[in-house]
Amino acid sequence: MIVIIGVLLGGLIGALKARKRGGNTLDMLQYGAVYAIVFGILGLLATILAHRVLA
């Protein structure tokens, strides 16, 4: 669940950041994809850490 939220949030933040910098549609897609991957990996690490601590 944390990973899915991270991917969606990362994609949204990346697209908004590209739009703020004046990027076109392809820029927004690229920023969104990169941020989604990074936030997804961070969400995965947070999920693993939570399972290790709580189990």
Short mmCIF file of N, CA and C in Angstrom, two decimals:
data_model
loop_
_atom_site.label_atom_id
_atom_site.label_comp_id
_atom_site.label_asym_id
_atom_site.label_seq_id
_atom_site.Cartn_x
_atom_site.Cartn_y
_atom_site.Cartn_z
N MET A 1 0.82 -1.19 0.00
CA MET A 1 0.00 0.00 0.00
C MET A 1 0.87 1.26 0.00
N ILE A 2 1.92 1.25 0.79
CA ILE A 2 2.81 2.40 0.85
C ILE A 2 3.49 2.62 -0.50
N VAL A 3 3.82 1.52 -1.18
CA VAL A 3 4.50 1.63 -2.48
C VAL A 3 3.58 2.29 -3.51
N ILE A 4 2.33 1.88 -3.52
CA ILE A 4 1.37 2.44 -4.49
C ILE A 4 1.18 3.93 -4.25
N ILE A 5 1.02 4.30 -3.00
CA ILE A 5 0.87 5.72 -2.66
C ILE A 5 2.13 6.49 -3.06
N GLY A 6 3.30 5.91 -2.81
CA GLY A 6 4.55 6.56 -3.17
C GLY A 6 4.68 6.78 -4.67
N VAL A 7 4.29 5.78 -5.45
CA VAL A 7 4.38 5.90 -6.91
C VAL A 7 3.43 6.98 -7.41
N LEU A 8 2.20 6.97 -6.92
CA LEU A 8 1.23 7.98 -7.37
C LEU A 8 1.65 9.39 -6.94
N LEU A 9 2.08 9.52 -5.71
CA LEU A 9 2.51 10.82 -5.21
C LEU A 9 3.75 11.31 -5.95
N GLY A 10 4.69 10.41 -6.20
CA GLY A 10 5.90 10.79 -6.94
C GLY A 10 5.60 11.23 -8.36
N GLY A 11 4.70 10.52 -9.03
CA GLY A 11 4.32 10.90 -10.39
C GLY A 11 3.68 12.27 -10.43
N LEU A 12 2.82 12.53 -9.46
CA LEU A 12 2.15 13.83 -9.39
C LEU A 12 3.14 14.96 -9.10
N ILE A 13 4.01 14.75 -8.13
CA ILE A 13 5.00 15.78 -7.78
C ILE A 13 5.94 16.04 -8.94
N GLY A 14 6.39 14.98 -9.60
CA GLY A 14 7.29 15.15 -10.74
C GLY A 14 6.66 15.92 -11.88
N ALA A 15 5.40 15.60 -12.20
CA ALA A 15 4.72 16.30 -13.28
C ALA A 15 4.50 17.77 -12.93
N LEU A 16 4.14 18.03 -11.69
CA LEU A 16 3.93 19.43 -11.28
C LEU A 16 5.23 20.21 -11.28
N LYS A 17 6.32 19.55 -10.89
CA LYS A 17 7.61 20.23 -10.90
C LYS A 17 8.04 20.58 -12.33
N ALA A 18 7.81 19.65 -13.26
CA ALA A 18 8.16 19.92 -14.66
C ALA A 18 7.30 21.05 -15.22
N ARG A 19 6.02 21.07 -14.86
CA ARG A 19 5.13 22.13 -15.34
C ARG A 19 5.57 23.49 -14.79
N LYS A 20 5.98 23.51 -13.52
CA LYS A 20 6.42 24.75 -12.89
C LYS A 20 7.68 25.29 -13.58
N ARG A 21 8.53 24.39 -14.06
CA ARG A 21 9.75 24.81 -14.74
C ARG A 21 9.52 25.13 -16.22
N GLY A 22 8.27 25.04 -16.66
CA GLY A 22 7.96 25.40 -18.05
C GLY A 22 8.15 24.27 -19.04
N GLY A 23 8.09 23.04 -18.59
CA GLY A 23 8.30 21.91 -19.49
C GLY A 23 7.06 21.57 -20.29
N ASN A 24 7.28 20.88 -21.40
CA ASN A 24 6.16 20.43 -22.22
C ASN A 24 5.65 19.07 -21.71
N THR A 25 4.77 18.44 -22.46
CA THR A 25 4.14 17.19 -22.02
C THR A 25 5.17 16.08 -21.82
N LEU A 26 6.13 15.97 -22.72
CA LEU A 26 7.13 14.91 -22.58
C LEU A 26 8.02 15.14 -21.36
N ASP A 27 8.31 16.39 -21.05
CA ASP A 27 9.07 16.70 -19.84
C ASP A 27 8.30 16.28 -18.60
N MET A 28 7.00 16.58 -18.60
CA MET A 28 6.17 16.21 -17.45
C MET A 28 6.10 14.70 -17.29
N LEU A 29 6.01 13.98 -18.40
CA LEU A 29 6.00 12.51 -18.33
C LEU A 29 7.31 11.96 -17.81
N GLN A 30 8.42 12.53 -18.26
CA GLN A 30 9.72 12.05 -17.82
C GLN A 30 9.94 12.34 -16.34
N TYR A 31 9.67 13.56 -15.91
CA TYR A 31 9.83 13.90 -14.50
C TYR A 31 8.90 13.04 -13.65
N GLY A 32 7.67 12.86 -14.11
CA GLY A 32 6.72 12.04 -13.37
C GLY A 32 7.19 10.61 -13.23
N ALA A 33 7.76 10.05 -14.29
CA ALA A 33 8.24 8.67 -14.24
C ALA A 33 9.43 8.53 -13.29
N VAL A 34 10.36 9.46 -13.36
CA VAL A 34 11.54 9.39 -12.49
C VAL A 34 11.14 9.54 -11.02
N TYR A 35 10.30 10.52 -10.74
CA TYR A 35 9.87 10.71 -9.36
C TYR A 35 9.04 9.52 -8.87
N ALA A 36 8.22 8.94 -9.74
CA ALA A 36 7.43 7.77 -9.36
C ALA A 36 8.34 6.60 -9.00
N ILE A 37 9.39 6.39 -9.77
CA ILE A 37 10.32 5.30 -9.48
C ILE A 37 11.03 5.52 -8.15
N VAL A 38 11.52 6.74 -7.94
CA VAL A 38 12.24 7.04 -6.70
C VAL A 38 11.32 6.90 -5.49
N PHE A 39 10.13 7.48 -5.57
CA PHE A 39 9.20 7.39 -4.44
C PHE A 39 8.73 5.96 -4.23
N GLY A 40 8.60 5.19 -5.32
CA GLY A 40 8.22 3.78 -5.19
C GLY A 40 9.29 2.97 -4.46
N ILE A 41 10.55 3.23 -4.78
CA ILE A 41 11.65 2.53 -4.09
C ILE A 41 11.69 2.93 -2.63
N LEU A 42 11.50 4.22 -2.34
CA LEU A 42 11.46 4.66 -0.94
C LEU A 42 10.28 4.03 -0.20
N GLY A 43 9.14 3.92 -0.87
CA GLY A 43 7.99 3.27 -0.27
C GLY A 43 8.23 1.80 -0.01
N LEU A 44 8.93 1.14 -0.93
CA LEU A 44 9.28 -0.27 -0.74
C LEU A 44 10.19 -0.45 0.46
N LEU A 45 11.19 0.41 0.59
CA LEU A 45 12.08 0.34 1.74
C LEU A 45 11.34 0.61 3.04
N ALA A 46 10.40 1.56 3.01
CA ALA A 46 9.60 1.84 4.21
C ALA A 46 8.72 0.65 4.57
N THR A 47 8.17 -0.03 3.57
CA THR A 47 7.34 -1.20 3.83
C THR A 47 8.17 -2.33 4.43
N ILE A 48 9.34 -2.58 3.88
CA ILE A 48 10.22 -3.63 4.40
C ILE A 48 10.62 -3.30 5.83
N LEU A 49 10.98 -2.07 6.08
CA LEU A 49 11.37 -1.65 7.43
C LEU A 49 10.21 -1.82 8.41
N ALA A 50 9.01 -1.44 8.01
CA ALA A 50 7.85 -1.57 8.88
C ALA A 50 7.56 -3.04 9.20
N HIS A 51 7.69 -3.91 8.21
CA HIS A 51 7.44 -5.33 8.45
C HIS A 51 8.51 -5.94 9.36
N ARG A 52 9.73 -5.49 9.21
CA ARG A 52 10.81 -6.00 10.07
C ARG A 52 10.64 -5.54 11.52
N VAL A 53 10.23 -4.31 11.71
CA VAL A 53 10.09 -3.77 13.04
C VAL A 53 8.86 -4.34 13.74
N LEU A 54 7.77 -4.48 13.01
CA LEU A 54 6.51 -4.92 13.61
C LEU A 54 6.40 -6.43 13.74
N ALA A 55 7.22 -7.18 13.02
CA ALA A 55 7.12 -8.65 13.08
C ALA A 55 8.14 -9.27 14.00
#
